[in-house]
Short mmCIF file of N, CA and C in Angstrom, two decimals:
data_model
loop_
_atom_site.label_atom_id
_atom_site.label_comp_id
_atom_site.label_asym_id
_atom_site.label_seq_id
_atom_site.Cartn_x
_atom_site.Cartn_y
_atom_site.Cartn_z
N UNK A 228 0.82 -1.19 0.00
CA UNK A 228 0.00 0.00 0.00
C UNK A 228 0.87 1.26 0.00
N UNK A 229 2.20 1.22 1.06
CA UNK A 229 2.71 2.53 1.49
C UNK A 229 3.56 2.81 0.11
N UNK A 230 3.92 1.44 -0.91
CA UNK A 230 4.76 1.53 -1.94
C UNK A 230 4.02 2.06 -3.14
N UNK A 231 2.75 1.74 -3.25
CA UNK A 231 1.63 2.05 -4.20
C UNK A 231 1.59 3.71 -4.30
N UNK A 232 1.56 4.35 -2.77
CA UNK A 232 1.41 5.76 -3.02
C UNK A 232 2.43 6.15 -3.22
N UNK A 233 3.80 5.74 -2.72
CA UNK A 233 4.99 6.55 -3.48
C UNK A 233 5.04 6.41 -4.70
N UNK A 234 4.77 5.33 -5.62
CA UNK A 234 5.07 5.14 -7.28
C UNK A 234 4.05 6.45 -7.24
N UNK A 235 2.73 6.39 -6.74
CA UNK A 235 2.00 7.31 -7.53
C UNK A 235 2.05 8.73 -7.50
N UNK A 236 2.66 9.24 -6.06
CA UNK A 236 3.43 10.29 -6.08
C UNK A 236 4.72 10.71 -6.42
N UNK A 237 5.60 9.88 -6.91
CA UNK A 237 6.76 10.35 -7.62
C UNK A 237 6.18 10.51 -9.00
N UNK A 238 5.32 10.33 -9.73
CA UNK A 238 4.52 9.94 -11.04
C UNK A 238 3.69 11.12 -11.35
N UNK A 239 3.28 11.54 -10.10
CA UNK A 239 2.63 13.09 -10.39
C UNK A 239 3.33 14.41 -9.86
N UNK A 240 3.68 13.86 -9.42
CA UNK A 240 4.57 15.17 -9.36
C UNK A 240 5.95 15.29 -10.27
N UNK A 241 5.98 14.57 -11.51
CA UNK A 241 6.90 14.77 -12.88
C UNK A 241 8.21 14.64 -12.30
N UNK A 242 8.89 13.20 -10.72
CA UNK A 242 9.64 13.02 -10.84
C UNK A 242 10.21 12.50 -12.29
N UNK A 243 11.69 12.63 -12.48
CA UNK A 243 12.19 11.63 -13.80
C UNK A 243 13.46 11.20 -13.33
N UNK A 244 13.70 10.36 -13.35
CA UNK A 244 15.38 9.90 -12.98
C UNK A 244 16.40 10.72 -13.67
N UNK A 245 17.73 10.92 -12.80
CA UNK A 245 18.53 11.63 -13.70
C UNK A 245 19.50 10.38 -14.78
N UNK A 246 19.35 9.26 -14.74
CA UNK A 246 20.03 8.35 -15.13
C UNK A 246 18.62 8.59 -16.86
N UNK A 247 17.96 8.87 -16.97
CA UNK A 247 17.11 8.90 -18.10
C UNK A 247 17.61 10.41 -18.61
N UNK A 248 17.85 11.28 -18.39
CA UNK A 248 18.51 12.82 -18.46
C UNK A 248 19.81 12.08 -19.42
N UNK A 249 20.60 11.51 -18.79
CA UNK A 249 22.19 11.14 -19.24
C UNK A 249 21.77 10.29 -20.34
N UNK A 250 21.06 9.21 -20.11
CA UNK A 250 20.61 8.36 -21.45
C UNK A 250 20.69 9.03 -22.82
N UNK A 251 19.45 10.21 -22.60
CA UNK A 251 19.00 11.25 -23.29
C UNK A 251 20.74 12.08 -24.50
N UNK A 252 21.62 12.01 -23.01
CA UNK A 252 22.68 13.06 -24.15
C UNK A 252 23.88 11.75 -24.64
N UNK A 253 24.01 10.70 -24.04
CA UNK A 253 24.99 9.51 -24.16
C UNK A 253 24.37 8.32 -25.61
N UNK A 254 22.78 8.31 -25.92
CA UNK A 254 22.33 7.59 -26.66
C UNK A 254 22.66 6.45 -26.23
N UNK A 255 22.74 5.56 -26.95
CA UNK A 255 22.39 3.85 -27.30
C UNK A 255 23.84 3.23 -26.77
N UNK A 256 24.50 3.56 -27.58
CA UNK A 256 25.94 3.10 -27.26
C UNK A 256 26.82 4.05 -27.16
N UNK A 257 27.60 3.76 -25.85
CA UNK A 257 29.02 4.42 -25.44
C UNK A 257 30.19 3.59 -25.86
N UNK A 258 31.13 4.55 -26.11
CA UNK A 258 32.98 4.10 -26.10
C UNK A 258 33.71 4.90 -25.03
N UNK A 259 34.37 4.20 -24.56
CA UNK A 259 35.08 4.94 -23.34
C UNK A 259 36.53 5.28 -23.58
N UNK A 260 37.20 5.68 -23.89
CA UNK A 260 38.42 6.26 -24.56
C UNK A 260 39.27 6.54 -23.30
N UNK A 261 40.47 6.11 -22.68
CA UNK A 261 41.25 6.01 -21.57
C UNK A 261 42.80 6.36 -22.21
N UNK A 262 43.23 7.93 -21.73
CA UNK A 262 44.44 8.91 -21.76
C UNK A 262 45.23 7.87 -20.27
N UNK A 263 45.86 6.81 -20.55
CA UNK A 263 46.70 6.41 -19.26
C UNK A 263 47.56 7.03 -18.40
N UNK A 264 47.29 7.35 -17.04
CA UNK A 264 48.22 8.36 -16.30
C UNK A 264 49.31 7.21 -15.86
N UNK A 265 50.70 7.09 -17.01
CA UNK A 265 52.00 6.55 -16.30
C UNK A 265 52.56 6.64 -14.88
N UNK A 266 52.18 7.35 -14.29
CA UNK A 266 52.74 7.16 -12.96
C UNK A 266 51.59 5.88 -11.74
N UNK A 267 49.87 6.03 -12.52
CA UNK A 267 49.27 5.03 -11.92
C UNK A 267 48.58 3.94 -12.99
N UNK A 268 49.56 3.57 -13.70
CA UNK A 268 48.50 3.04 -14.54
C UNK A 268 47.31 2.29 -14.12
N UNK A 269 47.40 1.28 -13.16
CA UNK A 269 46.71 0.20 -12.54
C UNK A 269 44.95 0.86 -12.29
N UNK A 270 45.35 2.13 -11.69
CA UNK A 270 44.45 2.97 -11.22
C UNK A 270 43.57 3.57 -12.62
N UNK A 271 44.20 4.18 -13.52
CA UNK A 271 43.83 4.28 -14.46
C UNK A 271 42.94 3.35 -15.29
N UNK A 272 43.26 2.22 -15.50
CA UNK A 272 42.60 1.07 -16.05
C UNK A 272 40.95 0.63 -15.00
N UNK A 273 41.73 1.13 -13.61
CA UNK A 273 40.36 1.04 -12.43
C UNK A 273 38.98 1.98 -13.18
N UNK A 274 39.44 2.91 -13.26
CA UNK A 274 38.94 4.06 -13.59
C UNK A 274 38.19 3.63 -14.82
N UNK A 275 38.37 3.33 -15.71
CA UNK A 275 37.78 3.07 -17.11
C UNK A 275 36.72 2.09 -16.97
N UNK A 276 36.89 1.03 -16.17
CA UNK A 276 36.20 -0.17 -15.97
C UNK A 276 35.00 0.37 -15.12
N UNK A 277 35.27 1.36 -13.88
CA UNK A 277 34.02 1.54 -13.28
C UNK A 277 33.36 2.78 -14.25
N UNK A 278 33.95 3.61 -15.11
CA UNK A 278 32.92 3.96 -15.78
C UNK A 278 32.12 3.34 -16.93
N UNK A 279 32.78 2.15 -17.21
CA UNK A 279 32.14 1.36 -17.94
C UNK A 279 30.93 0.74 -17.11
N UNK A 280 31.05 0.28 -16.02
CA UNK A 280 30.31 -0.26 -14.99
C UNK A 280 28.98 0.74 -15.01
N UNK A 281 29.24 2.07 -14.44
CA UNK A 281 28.26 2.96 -14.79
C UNK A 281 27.18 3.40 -15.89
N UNK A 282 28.10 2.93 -16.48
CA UNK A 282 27.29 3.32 -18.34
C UNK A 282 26.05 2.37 -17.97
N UNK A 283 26.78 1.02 -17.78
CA UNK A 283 25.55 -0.33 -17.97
C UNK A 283 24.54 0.07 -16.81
N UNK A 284 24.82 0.51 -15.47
CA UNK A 284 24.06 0.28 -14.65
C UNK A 284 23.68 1.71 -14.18
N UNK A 285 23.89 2.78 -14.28
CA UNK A 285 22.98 4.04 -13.97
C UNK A 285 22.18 4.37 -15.49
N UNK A 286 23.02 4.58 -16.10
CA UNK A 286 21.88 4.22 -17.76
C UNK A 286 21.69 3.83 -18.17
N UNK A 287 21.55 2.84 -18.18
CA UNK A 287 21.06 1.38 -19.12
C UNK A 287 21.17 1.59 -20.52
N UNK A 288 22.71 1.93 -20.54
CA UNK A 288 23.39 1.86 -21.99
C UNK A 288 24.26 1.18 -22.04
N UNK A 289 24.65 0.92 -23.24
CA UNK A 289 25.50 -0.32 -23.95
C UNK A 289 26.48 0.48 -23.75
N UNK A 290 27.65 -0.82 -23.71
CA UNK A 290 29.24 -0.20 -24.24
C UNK A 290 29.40 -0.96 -25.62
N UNK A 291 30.26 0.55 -26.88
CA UNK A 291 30.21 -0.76 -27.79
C UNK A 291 31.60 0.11 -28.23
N UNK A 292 32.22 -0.74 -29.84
CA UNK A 292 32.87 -0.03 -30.24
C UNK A 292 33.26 1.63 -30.75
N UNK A 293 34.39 1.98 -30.55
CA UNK A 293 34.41 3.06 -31.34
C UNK A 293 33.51 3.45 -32.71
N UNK A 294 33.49 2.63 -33.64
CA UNK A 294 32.83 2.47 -34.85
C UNK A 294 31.26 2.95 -34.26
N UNK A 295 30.58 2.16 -33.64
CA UNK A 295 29.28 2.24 -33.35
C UNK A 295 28.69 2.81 -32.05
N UNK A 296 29.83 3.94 -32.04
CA UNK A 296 29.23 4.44 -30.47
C UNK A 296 28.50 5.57 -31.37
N UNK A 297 27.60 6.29 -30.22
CA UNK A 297 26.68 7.57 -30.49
C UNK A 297 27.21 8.38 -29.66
N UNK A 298 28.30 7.61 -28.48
CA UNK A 298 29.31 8.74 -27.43
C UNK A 298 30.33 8.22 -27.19
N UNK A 299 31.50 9.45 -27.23
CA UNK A 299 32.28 8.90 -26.73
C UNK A 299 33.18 9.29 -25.69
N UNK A 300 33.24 8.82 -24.62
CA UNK A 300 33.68 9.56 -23.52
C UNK A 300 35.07 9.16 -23.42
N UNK A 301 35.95 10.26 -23.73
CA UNK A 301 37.43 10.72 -23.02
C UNK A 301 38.12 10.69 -21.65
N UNK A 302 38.49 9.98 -20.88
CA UNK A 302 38.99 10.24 -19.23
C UNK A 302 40.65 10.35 -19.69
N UNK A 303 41.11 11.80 -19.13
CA UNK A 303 42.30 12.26 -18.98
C UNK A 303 42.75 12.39 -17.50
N UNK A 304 43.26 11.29 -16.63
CA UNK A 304 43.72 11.53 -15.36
C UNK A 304 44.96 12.43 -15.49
N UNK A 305 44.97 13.55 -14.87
CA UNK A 305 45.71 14.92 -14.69
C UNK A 305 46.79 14.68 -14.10
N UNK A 306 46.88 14.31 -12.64
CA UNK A 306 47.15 14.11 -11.82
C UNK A 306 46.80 13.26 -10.55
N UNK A 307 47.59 13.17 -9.86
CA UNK A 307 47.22 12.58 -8.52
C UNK A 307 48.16 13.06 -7.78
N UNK A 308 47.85 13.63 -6.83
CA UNK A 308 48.82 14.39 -5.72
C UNK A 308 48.85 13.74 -4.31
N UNK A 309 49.41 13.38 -3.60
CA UNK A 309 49.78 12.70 -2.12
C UNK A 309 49.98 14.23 -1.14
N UNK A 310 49.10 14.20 -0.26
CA UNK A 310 49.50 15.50 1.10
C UNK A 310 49.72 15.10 2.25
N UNK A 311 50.37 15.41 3.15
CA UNK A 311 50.40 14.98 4.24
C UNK A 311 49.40 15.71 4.71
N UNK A 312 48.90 14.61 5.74
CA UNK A 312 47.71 14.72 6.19
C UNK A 312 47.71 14.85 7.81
N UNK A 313 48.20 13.83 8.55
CA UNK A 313 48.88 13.71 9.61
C UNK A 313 50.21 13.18 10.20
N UNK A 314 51.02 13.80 11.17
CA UNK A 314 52.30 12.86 11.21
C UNK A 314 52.66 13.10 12.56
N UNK A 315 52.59 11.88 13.52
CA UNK A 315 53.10 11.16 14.21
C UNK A 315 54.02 11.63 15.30
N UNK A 316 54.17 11.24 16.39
CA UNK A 316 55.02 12.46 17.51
C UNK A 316 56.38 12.03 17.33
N UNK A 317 56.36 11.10 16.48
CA UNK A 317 58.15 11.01 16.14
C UNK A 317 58.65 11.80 14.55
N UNK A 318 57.71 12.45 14.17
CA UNK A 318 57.06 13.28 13.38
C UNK A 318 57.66 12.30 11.81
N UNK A 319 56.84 11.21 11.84
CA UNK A 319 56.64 9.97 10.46
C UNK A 319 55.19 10.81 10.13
N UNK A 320 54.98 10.81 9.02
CA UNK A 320 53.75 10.97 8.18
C UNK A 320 53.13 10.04 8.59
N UNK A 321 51.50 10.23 8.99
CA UNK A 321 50.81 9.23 9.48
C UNK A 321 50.00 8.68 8.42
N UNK A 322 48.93 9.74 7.78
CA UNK A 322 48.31 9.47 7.29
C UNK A 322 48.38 10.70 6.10
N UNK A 323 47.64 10.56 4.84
CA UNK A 323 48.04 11.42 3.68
C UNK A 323 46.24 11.20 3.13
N UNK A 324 46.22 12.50 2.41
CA UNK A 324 45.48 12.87 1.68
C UNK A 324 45.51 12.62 0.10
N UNK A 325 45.23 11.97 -1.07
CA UNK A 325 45.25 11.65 -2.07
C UNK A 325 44.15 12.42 -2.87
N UNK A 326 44.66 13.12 -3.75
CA UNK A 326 43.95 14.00 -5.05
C UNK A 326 44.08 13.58 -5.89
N UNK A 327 42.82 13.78 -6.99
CA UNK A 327 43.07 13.32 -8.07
C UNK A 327 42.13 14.25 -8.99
N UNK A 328 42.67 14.55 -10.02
CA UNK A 328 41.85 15.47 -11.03
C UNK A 328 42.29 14.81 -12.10
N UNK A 329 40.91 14.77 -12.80
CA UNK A 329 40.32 14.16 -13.91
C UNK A 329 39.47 14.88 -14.83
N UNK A 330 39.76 14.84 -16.49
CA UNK A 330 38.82 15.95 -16.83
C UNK A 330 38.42 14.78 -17.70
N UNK A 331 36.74 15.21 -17.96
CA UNK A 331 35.89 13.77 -19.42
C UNK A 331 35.69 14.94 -20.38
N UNK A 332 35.99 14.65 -21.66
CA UNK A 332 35.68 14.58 -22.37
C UNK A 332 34.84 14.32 -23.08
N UNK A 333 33.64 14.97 -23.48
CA UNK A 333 31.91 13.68 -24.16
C UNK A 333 31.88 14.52 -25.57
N UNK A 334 31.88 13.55 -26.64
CA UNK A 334 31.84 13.80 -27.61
C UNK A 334 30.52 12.94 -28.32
N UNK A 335 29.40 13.46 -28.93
CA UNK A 335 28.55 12.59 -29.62
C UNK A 335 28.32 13.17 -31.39
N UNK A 336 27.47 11.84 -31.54
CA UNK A 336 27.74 12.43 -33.58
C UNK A 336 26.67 13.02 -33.91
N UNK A 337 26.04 14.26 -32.65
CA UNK A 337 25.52 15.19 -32.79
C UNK A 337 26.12 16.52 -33.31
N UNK A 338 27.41 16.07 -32.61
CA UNK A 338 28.74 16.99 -32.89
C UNK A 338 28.86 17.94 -32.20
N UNK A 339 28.23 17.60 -30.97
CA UNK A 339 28.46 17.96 -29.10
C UNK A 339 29.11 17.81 -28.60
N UNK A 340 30.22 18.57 -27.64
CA UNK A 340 31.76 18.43 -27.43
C UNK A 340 31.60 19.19 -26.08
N UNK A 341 31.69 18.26 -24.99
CA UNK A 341 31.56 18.91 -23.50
C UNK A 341 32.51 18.07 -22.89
N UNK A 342 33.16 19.63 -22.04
CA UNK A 342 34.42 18.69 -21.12
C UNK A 342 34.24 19.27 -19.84
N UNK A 343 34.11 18.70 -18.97
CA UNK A 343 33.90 18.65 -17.43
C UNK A 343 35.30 18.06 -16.77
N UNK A 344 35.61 18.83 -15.63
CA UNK A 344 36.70 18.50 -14.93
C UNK A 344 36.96 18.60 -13.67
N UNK A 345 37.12 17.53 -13.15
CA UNK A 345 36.64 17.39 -11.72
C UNK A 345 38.11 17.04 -10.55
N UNK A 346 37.94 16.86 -9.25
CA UNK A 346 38.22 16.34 -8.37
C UNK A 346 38.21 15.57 -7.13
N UNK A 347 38.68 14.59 -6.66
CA UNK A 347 38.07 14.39 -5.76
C UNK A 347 39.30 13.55 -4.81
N UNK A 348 39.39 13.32 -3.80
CA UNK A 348 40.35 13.08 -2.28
C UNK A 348 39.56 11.82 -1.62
N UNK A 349 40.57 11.70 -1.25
CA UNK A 349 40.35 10.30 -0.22
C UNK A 349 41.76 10.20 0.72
N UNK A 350 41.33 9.61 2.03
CA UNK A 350 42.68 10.00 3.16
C UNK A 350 42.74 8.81 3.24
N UNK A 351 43.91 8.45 3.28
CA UNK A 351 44.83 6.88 3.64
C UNK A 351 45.57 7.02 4.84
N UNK A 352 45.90 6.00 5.76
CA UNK A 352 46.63 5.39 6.54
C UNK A 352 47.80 4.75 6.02
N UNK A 353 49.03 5.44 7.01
CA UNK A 353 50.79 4.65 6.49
C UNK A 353 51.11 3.41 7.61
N UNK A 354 51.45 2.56 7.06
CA UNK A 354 51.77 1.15 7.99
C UNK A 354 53.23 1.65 7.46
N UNK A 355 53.92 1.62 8.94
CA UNK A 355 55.34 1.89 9.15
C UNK A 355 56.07 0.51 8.67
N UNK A 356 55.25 -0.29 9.53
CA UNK A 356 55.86 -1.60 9.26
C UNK A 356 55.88 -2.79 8.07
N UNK A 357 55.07 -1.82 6.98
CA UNK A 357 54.44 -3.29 6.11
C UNK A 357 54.13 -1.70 4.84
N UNK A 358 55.52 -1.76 3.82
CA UNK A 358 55.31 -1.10 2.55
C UNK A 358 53.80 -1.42 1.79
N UNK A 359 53.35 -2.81 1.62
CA UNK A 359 52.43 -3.17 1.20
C UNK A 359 51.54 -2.57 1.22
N UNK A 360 50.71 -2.61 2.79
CA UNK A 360 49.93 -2.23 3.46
C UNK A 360 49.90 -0.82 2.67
N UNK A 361 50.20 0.25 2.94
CA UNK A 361 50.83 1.26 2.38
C UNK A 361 50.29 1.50 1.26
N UNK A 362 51.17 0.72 -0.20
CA UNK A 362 50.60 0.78 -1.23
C UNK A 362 48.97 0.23 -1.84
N UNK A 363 49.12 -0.84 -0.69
CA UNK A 363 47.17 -0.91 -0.99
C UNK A 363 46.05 0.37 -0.22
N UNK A 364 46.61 0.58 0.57
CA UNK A 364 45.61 1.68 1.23
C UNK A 364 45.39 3.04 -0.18
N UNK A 365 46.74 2.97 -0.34
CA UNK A 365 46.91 4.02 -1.20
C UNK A 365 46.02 3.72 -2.47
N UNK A 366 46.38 2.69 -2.72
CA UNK A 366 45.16 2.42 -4.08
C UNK A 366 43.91 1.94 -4.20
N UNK A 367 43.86 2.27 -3.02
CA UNK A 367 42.12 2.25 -2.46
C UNK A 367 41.59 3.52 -2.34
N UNK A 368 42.35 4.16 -2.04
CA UNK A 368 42.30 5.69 -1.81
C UNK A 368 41.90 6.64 -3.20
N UNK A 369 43.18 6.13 -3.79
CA UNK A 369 42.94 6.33 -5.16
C UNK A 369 41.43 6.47 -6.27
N UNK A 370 41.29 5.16 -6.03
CA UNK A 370 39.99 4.55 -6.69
C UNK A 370 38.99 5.57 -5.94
N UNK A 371 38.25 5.40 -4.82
CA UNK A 371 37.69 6.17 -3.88
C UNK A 371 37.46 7.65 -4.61
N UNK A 372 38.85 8.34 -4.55
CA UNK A 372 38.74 9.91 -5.30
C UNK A 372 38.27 9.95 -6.56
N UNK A 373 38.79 8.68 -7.52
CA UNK A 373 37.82 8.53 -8.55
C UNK A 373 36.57 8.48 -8.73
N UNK A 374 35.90 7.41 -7.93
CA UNK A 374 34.52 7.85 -7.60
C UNK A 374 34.30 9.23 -7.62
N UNK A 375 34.80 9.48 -6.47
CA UNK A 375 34.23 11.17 -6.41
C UNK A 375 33.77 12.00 -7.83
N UNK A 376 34.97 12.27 -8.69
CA UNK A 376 35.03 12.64 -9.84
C UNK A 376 34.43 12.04 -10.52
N UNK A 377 33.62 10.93 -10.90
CA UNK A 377 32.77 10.18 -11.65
C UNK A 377 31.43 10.73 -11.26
N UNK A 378 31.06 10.90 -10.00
CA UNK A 378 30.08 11.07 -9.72
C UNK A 378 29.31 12.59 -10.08
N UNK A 379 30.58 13.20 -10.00
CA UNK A 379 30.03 14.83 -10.22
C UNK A 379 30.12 14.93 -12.10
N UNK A 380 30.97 13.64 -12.77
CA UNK A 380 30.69 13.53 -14.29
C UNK A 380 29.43 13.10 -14.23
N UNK A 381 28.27 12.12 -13.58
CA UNK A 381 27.81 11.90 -14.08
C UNK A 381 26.39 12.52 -13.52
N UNK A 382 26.37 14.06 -12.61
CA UNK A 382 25.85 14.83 -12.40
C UNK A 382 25.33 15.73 -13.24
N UNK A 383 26.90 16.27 -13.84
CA UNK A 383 27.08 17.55 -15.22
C UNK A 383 26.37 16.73 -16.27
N UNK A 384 26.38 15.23 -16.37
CA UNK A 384 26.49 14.99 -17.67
C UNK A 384 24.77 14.90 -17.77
N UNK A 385 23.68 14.26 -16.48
CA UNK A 385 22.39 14.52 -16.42
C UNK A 385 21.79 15.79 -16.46
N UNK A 386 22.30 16.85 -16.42
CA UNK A 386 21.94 18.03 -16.21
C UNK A 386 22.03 18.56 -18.03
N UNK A 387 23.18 18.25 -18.65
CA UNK A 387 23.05 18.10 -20.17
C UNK A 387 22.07 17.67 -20.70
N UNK A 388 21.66 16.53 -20.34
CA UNK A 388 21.05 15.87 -21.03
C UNK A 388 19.48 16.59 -21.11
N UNK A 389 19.18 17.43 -19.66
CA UNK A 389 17.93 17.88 -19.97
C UNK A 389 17.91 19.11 -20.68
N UNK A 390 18.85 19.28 -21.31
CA UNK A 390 18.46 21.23 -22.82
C UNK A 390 18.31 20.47 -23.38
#
């Protein structure tokens, strides 16, 4: 019953998903086009896959080839910057701040050319004792700030879609 009146009030009052907005400017099929940042590649390749992930599952669009896309989205990782964040009374860096700026690129064969460029942080923890530790936090961190920046792409890119 209580689910019946929400469908019917999101329905009159002209909710619309913003994932139908993005549909709207991305079409049928996407290509995802990946500028590799050499200093992370691993991360980079992260990056491509969850916006591929996105395509399928916030818009229920295809990924297809270059040849047969109707979009094609560009990711240029800029950078990634490491800050100290906190450090330790033997004054070791404790913990660090991770940036990352990313600009997309959306190109369709409307011959619509929008570039959005974003950022986004995530704070990691340093294991003194275990480099590892370390480098996985860090590339968790990583990924994480990506999100961020995906998310505000795929904000700009619903907000396109409704002109």
């Amino acid at each position: 019953m209580i689910s019946v009146f929400c469908a019917l009030f999101l329905l009159g009052c002209g909710y619309v998903p913003s994932a139908t907005y993005a549909q709207k400017a991305l079409g049928e099929r996407v290509y995802v086009k990946l500028n590799v940042n050499l200093p992370n590649p691993e991360n980079s390749v992260e990056l491509k896959d969850l916006l591929n992930k996105n395509i399928i599952a916030r818009f229920q669009t295809r990924v297809g080839s270059e040849e047969e896309a109707d979009s094609i989205i560009t990711i240029d990782v800029n950078k990634i910057t490491d800050t100290t964040f906190a450090v330790s009374s033997s004054a070791f860096t404790t913990y660090y701040r991770v940036t990352t700026y990313v600009t997309y690129t959306y190109d369709n064969k409307k011959g619509s050319r929008r570039t959005f460029s974003g950022s986004g942080y995530f704070d990691y923890n340093v294991s003194l004792e275990s480099p590892l530790t370390t480098y996985n936090n860090r590339y968790y961190a990583i990924n994480q700030a990506f999100g961020q920046t995906m998310d505000s792409f795929v904000a700009r890119l619903s907000f396109e879609g409704q002109k």
